mmCIF file of C-alpha atoms in Angstrom:
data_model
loop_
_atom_site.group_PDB
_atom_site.id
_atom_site.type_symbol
_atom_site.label_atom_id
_atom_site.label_comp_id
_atom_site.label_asym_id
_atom_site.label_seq_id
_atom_site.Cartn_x
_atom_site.Cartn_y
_atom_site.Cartn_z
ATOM 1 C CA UNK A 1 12.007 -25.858 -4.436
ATOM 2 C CA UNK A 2 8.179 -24.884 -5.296
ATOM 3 C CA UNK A 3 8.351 -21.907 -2.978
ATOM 4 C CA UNK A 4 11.817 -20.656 -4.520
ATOM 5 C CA UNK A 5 9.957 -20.570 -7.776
ATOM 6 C CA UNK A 6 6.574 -19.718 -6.152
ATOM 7 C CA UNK A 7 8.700 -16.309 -5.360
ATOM 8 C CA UNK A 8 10.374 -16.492 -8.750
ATOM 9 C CA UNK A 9 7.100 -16.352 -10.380
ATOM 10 C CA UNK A 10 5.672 -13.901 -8.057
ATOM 11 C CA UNK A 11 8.234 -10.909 -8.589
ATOM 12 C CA UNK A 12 8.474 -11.207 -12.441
ATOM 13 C CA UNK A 13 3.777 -10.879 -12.525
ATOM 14 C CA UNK A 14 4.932 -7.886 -9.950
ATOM 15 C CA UNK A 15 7.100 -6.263 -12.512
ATOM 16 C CA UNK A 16 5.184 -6.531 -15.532
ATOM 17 C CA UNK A 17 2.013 -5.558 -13.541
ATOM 18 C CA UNK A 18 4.249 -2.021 -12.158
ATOM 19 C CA UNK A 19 5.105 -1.645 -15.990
ATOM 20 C CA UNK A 20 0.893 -1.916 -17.272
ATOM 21 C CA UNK A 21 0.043 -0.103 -14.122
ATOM 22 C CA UNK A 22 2.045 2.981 -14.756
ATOM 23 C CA UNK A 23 1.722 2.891 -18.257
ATOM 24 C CA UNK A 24 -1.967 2.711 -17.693
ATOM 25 C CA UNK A 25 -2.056 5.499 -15.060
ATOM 26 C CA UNK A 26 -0.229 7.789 -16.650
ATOM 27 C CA UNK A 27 -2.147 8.157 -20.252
ATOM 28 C CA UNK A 28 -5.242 7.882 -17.957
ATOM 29 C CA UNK A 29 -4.171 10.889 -16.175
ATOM 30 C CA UNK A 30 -3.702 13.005 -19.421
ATOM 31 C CA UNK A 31 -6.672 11.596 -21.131
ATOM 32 C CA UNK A 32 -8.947 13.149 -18.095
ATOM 33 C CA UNK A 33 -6.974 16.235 -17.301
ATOM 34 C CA UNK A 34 -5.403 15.673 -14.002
ATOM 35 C CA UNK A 35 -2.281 15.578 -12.878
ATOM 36 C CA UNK A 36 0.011 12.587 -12.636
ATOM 37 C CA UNK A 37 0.597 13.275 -8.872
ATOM 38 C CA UNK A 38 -3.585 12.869 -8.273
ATOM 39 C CA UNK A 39 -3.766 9.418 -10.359
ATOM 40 C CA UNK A 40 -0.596 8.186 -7.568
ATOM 41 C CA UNK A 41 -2.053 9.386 -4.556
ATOM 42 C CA UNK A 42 -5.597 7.348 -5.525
ATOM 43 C CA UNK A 43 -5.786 5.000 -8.412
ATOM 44 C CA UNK A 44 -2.025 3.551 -8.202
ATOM 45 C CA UNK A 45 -1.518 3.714 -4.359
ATOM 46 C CA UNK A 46 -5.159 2.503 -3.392
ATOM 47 C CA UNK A 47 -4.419 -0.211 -6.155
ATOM 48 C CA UNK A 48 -0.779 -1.268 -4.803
ATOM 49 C CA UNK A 49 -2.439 -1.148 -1.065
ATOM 50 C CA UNK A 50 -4.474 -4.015 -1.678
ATOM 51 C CA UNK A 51 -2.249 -6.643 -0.654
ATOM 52 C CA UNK A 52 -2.037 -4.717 2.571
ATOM 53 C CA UNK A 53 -5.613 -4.524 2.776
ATOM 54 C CA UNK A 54 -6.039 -8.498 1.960
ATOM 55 C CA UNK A 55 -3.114 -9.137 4.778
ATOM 56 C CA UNK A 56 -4.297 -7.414 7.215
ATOM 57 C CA UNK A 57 -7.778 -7.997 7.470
ATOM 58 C CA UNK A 58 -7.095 -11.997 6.612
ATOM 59 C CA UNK A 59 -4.649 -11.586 9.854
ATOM 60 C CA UNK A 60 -7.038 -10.132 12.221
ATOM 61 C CA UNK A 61 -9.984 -12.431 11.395
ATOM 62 C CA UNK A 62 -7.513 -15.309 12.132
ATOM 63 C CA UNK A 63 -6.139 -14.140 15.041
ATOM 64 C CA UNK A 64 -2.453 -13.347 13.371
ATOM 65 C CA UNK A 65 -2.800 -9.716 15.216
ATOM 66 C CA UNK A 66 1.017 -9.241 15.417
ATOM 67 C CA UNK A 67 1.246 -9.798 11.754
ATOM 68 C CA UNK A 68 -2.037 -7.233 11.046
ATOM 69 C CA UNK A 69 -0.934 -4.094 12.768
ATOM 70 C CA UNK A 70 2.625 -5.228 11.863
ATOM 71 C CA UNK A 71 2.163 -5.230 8.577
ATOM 72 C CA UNK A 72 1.201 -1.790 8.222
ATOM 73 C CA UNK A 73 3.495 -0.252 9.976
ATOM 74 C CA UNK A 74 5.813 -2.179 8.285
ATOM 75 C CA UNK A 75 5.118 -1.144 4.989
ATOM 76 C CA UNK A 76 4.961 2.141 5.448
ATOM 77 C CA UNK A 77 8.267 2.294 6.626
ATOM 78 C CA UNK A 78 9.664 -0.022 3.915
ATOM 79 C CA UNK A 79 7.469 2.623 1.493
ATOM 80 C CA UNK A 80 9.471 5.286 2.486
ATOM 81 C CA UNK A 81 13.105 3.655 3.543
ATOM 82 C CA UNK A 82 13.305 0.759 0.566
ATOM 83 C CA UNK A 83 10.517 2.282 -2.398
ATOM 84 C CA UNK A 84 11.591 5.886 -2.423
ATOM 85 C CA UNK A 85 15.640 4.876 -1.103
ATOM 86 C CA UNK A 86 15.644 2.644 -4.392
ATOM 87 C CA UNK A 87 13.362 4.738 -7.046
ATOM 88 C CA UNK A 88 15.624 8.041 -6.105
ATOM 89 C CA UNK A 89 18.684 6.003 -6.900
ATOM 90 C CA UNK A 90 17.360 5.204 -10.029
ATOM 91 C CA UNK A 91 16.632 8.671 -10.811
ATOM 92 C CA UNK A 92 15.742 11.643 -8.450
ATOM 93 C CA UNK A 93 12.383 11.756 -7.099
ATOM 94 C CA UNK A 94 11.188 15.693 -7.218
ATOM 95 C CA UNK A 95 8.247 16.102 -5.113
ATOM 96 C CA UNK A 96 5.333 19.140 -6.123
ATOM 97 C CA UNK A 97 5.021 21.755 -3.492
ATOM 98 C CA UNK A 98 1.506 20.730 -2.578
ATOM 99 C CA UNK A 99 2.964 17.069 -1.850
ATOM 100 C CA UNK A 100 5.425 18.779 0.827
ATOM 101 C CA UNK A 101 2.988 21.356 2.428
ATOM 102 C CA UNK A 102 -0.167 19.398 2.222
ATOM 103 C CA UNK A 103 0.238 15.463 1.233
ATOM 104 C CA UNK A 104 3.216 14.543 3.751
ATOM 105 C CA UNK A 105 2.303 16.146 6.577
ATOM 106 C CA UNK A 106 -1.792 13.904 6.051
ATOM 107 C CA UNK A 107 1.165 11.067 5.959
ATOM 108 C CA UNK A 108 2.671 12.209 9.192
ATOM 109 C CA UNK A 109 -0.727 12.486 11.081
ATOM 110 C CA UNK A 110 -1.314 9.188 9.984
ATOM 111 C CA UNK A 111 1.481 7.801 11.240
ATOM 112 C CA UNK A 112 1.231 9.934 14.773
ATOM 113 C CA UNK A 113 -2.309 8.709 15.152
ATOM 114 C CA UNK A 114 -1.453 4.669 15.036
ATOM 115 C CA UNK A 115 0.976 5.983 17.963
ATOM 116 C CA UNK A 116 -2.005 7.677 20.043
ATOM 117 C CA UNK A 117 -5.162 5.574 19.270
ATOM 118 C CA UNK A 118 -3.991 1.874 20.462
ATOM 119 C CA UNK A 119 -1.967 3.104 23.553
ATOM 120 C CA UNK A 120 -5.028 2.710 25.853
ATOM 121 C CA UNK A 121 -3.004 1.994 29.151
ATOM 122 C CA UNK A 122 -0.734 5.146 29.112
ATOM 123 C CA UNK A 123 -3.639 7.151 27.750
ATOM 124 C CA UNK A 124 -6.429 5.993 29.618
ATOM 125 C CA UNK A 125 -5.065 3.617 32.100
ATOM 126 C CA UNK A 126 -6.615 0.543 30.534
ATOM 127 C CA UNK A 127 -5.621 -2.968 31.089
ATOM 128 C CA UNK A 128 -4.293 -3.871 27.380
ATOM 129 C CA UNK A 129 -3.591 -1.804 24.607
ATOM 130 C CA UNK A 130 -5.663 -2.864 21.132
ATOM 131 C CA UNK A 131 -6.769 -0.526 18.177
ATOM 132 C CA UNK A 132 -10.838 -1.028 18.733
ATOM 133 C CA UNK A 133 -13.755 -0.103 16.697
ATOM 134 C CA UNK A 134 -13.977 3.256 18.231
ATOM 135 C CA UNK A 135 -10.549 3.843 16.660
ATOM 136 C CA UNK A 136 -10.986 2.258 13.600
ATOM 137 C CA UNK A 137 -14.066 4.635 12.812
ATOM 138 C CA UNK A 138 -11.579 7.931 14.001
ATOM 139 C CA UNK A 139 -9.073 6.538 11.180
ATOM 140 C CA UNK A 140 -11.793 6.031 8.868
ATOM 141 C CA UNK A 141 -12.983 9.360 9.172
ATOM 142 C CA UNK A 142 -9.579 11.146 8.397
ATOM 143 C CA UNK A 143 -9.775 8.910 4.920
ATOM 144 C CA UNK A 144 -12.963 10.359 4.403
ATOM 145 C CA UNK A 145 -11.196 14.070 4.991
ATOM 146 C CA UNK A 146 -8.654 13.164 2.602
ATOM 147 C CA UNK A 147 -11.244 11.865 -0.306
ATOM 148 C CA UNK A 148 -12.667 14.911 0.009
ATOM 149 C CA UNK A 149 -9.494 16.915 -0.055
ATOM 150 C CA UNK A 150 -8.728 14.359 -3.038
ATOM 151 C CA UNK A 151 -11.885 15.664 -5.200
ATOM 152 C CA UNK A 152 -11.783 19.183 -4.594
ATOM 153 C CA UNK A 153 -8.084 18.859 -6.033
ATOM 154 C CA UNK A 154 -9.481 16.732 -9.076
ATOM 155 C CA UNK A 155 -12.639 19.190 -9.465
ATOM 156 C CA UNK A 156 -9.999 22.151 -9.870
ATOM 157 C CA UNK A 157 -8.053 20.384 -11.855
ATOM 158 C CA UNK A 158 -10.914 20.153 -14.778
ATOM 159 C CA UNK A 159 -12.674 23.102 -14.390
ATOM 160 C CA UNK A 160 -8.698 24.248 -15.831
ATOM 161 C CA UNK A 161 -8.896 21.683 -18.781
ATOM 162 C CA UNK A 162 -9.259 23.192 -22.356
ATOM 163 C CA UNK A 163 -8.480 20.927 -24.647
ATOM 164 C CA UNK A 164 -10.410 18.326 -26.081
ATOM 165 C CA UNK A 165 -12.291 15.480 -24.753
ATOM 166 C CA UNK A 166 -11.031 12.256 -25.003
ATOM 167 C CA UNK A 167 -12.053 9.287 -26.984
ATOM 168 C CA UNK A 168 -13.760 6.150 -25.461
ATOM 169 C CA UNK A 169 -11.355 3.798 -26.943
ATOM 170 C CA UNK A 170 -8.234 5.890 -25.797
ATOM 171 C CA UNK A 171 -9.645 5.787 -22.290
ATOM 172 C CA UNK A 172 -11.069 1.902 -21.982
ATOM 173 C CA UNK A 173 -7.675 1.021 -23.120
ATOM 174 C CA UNK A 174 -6.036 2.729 -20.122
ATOM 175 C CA UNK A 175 -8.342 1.874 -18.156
ATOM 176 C CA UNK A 176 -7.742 -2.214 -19.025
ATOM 177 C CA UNK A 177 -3.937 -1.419 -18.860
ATOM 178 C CA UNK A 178 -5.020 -0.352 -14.945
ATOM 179 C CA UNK A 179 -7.091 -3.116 -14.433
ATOM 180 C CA UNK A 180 -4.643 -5.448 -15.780
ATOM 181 C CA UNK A 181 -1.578 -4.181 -13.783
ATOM 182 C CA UNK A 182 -3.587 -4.498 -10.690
ATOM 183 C CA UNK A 183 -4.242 -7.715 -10.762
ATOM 184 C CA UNK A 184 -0.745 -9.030 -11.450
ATOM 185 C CA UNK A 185 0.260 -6.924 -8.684
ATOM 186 C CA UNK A 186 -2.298 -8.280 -6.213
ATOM 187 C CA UNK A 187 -1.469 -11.627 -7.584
ATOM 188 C CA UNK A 188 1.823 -11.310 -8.027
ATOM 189 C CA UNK A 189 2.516 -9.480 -4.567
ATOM 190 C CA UNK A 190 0.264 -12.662 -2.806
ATOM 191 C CA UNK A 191 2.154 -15.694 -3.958
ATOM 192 C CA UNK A 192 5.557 -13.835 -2.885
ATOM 193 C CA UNK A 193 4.429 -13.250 -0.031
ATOM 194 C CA UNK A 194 3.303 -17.200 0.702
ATOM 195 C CA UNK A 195 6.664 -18.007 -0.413
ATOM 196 C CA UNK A 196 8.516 -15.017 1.515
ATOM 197 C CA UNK A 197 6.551 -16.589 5.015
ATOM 198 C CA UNK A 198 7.526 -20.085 4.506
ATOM 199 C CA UNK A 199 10.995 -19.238 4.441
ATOM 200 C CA UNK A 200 10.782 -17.077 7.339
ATOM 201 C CA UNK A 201 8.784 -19.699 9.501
ATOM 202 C CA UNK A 202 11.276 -22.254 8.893
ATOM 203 C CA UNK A 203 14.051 -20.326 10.184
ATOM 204 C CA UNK A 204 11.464 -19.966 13.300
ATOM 205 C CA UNK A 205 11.260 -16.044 13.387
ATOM 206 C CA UNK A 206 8.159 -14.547 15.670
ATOM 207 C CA UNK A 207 4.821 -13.627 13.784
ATOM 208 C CA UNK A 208 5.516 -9.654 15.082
ATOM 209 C CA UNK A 209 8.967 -9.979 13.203
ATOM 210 C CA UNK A 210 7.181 -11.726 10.408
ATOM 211 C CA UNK A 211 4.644 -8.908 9.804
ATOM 212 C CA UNK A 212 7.078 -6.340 10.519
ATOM 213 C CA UNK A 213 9.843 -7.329 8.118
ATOM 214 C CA UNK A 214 8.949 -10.246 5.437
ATOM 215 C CA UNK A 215 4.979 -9.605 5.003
ATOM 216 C CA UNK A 216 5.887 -5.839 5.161
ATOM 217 C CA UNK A 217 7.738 -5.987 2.545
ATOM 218 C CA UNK A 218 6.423 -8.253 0.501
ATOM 219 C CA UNK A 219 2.977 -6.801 0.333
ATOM 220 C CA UNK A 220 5.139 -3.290 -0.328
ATOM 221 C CA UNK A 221 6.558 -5.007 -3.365
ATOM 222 C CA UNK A 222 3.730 -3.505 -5.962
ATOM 223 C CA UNK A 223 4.540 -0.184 -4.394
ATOM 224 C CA UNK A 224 8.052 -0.670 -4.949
ATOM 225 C CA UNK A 225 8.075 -2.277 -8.526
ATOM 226 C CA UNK A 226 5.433 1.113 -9.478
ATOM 227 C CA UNK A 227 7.368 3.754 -8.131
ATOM 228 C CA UNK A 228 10.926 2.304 -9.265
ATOM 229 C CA UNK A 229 9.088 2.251 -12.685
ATOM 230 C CA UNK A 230 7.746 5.241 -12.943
ATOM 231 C CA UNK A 231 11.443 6.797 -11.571
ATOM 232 C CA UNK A 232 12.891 5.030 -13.875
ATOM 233 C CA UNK A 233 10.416 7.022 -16.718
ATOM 234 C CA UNK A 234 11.442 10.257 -15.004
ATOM 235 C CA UNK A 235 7.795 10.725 -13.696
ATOM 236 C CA UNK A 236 7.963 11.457 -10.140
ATOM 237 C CA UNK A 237 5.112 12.606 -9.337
ATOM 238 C CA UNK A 238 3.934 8.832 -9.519
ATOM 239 C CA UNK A 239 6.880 7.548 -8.265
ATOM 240 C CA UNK A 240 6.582 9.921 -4.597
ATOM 241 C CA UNK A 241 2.228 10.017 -4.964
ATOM 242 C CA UNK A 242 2.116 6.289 -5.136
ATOM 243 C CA UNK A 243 4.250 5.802 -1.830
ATOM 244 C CA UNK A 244 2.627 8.592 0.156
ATOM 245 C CA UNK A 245 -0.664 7.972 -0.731
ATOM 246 C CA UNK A 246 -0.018 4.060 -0.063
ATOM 247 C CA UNK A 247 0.848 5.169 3.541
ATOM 248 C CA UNK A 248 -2.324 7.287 4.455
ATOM 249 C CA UNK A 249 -4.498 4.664 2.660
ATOM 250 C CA UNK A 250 -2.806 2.086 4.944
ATOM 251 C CA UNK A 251 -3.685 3.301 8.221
ATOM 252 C CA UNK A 252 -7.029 5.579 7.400
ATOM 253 C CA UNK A 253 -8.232 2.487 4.969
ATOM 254 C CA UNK A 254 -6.876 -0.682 6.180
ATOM 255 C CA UNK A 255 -6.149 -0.252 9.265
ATOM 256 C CA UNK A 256 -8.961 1.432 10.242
ATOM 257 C CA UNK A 257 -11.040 -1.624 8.675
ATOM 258 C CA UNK A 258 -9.490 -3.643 10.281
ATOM 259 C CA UNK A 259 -9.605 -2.403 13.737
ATOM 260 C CA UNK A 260 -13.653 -2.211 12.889
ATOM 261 C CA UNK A 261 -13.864 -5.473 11.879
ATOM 262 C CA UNK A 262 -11.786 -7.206 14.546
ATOM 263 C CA UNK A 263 -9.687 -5.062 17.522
ATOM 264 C CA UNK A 264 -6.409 -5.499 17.575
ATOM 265 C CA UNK A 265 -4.297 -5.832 20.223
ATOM 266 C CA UNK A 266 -0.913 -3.455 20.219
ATOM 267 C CA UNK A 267 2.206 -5.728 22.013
ATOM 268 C CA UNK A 268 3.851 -2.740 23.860
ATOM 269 C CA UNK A 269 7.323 -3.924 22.524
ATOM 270 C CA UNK A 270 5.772 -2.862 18.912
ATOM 271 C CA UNK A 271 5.889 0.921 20.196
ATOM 272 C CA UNK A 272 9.704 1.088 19.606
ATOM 273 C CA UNK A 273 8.359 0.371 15.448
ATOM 274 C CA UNK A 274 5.859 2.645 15.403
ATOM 275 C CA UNK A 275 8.385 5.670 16.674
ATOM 276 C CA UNK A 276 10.455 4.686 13.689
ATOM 277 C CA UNK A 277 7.519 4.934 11.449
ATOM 278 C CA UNK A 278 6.963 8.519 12.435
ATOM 279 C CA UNK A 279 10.481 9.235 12.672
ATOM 280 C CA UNK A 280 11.061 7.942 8.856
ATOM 281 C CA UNK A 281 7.759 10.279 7.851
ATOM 282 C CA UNK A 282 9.352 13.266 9.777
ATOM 283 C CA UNK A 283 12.691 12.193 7.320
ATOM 284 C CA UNK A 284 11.268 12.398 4.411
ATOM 285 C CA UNK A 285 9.290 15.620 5.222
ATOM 286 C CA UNK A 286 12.813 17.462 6.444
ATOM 287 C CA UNK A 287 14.830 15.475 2.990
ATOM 288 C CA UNK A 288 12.462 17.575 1.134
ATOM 289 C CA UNK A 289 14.430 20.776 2.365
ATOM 290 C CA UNK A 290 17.995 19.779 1.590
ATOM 291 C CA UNK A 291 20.097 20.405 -1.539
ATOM 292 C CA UNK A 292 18.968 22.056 -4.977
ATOM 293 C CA UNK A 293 16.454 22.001 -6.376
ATOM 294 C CA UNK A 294 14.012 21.727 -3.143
ATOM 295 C CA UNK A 295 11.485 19.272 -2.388
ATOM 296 C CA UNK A 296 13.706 16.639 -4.025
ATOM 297 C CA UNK A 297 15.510 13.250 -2.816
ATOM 298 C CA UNK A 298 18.543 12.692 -4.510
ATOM 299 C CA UNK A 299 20.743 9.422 -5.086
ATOM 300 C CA UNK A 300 22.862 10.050 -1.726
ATOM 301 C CA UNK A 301 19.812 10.394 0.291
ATOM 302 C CA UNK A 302 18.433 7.265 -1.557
ATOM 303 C CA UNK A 303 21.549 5.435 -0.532
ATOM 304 C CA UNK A 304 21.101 6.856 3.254
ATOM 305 C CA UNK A 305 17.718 5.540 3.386
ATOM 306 C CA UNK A 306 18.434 1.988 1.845
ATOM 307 C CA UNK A 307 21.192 1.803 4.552
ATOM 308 C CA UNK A 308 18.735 2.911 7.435
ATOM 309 C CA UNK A 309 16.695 0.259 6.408
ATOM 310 C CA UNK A 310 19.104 -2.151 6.453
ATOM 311 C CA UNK A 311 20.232 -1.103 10.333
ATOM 312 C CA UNK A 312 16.503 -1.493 11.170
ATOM 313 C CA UNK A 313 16.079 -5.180 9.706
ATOM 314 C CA UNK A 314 18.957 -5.967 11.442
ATOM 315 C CA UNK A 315 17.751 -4.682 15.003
ATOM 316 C CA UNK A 316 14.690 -6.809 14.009
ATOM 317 C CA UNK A 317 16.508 -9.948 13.575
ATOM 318 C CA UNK A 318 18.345 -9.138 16.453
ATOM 319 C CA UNK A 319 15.330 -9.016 18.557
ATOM 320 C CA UNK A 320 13.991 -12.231 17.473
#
């Protein structure tokens, strides 16, 4: 009974966090004079990546390494299949060009490169495949490529801004709003996960399932509960930034943290999951050129993607 209401709990702090997060993000982003789409890529998917950060790295240190490399790549296809699916039912998710030529395909590297880095015995004919330090530091150096790309953005941005400066108490009350929505998201996200896992573990399904499916998920819920907001608001370019920038933070960020701080072994079985991630990223990338008007995922593709998802948790349960 306490963990049905430990998850009770846990999505309604989600939701009203989503709600102060976007809320926040969004007057933040006109205050300062950049775009919506820069504030999702950084301040609201960094933000809604912590629980991913917190999982993983927790996992690792523990020795739960099927549920800290599964975890990511979990998410990141729940991000795309579930968050976007959902938030383009709600309302259609229009993407900006520079997301499709420039943000996507960083996604799609990302998800290519946790395909190449950790598969050390078809590569180099090694005994075991893990993600080690070595290839925690390459990840971390593509997030370091994409700050930068990140700024320069943001610098052009307000060298363009003419009107006037904002006022301190417009701007510390956005920034609180931010503040605020992150924590109940972090909190929120954490105790339904804890409750998600208990259920899961008494119905005796394997720690890779676990991370792949339930933890995925559940540490995908303050991405899902910002960008079905901000769809909801009409304001896309949250709604699409927050998931794609989630994704690249997740492997360049957290995963490559985490492979610093403790190497992770990659089961081989785990390959099949990481195919589908870049799969799903190539789906998104090719959604964007269907229909009128471009670069946009409408409600049938929404419904397509919820439905993909659901095939794919069902192979997982399948698999045991």
């Amino acid at each position: 009974m306490l963990v049905y209401l430990l998850l009770l709990v846990g999505f309604t702090i989600l939701i009203k966090g989503a709600d102060w997060l976007v809320d926040g993000a969004a007057t933040f982003a006109r205050i300062v004079g950049i775009s919506d789409l820069v504030i999702g890529l950084t301040i609201v998917a960094f933000g809604t990546s912590l629980p991913e950060l917190i999982v993983s790295v927790m996992a690792a240190a523990r020795g739960n390494t099927g549920i800290a490399i599964g975890n990511i790549v979990g998410s990141n296809i729940a991000n795309i299949l579930i968050i976007i699916g959902l938030a383009a039912i709600i309302n259609p998710v229009q993407a900006s060009k520079s997301t499709v030529r420039k943000e996507i395909p960083f996604c799609m590297l990302a998800a290519v490169l946790v395909g190449i880095l950790p598969n050390d015995t078809v590569l180099d004919h090694a005994a075991q495949n893990y993600l080690g330090r070595i290839d925690g530091l390459v990840l971390l150096s593509f997030f370091i490529v994409f700050m930068y790309y990140i700024f320069e953005v943001i610098r052009s941005e307000s060298n363009q801004r003419t009107d006037a400066p904002p006022t301190n108490k417009s701007t510390i009350r956005a920034l609180l709003k931010i503040i605020a929505g992150l924590t109940s998201l972090v909190l929120g996200g954490r105790w339904v996960v804890q409750g998600a896992v208990a259920v899961a573990e008494a119905f005796n399904v394997g720690e890779d399932v676990i991370g792949l499916t339930v933890v995925a998920v559940g540490t995908s819920l303050p991405e899902l509960a910002t960008s079905a907001v901000a769809a909801y608001r009409k304001n896309s370019d949250i709604a699409i930034g927050n998931v794609v920038g989630s994704n690249i933070f997740n492997v360049f960020f957290v995963l490559g943290m985490t492979g610093i701080l403790h190497p992770i072994p990659l089961d081989a079985r785990n390959n099949i999951d990481i195919l589908f991630m870049i799969l799903v990223t190539l789906l998104l990338f090719l959604t964007m050129f269907r229909g009128k008007p471009r670069y946009t995922v409408h409600r049938v593709e929404g419904i397509f993607y919820l439905v993909l998802y659901a095939c794919y948790l069902g192979f997982q349960v399948s698999r045991g």
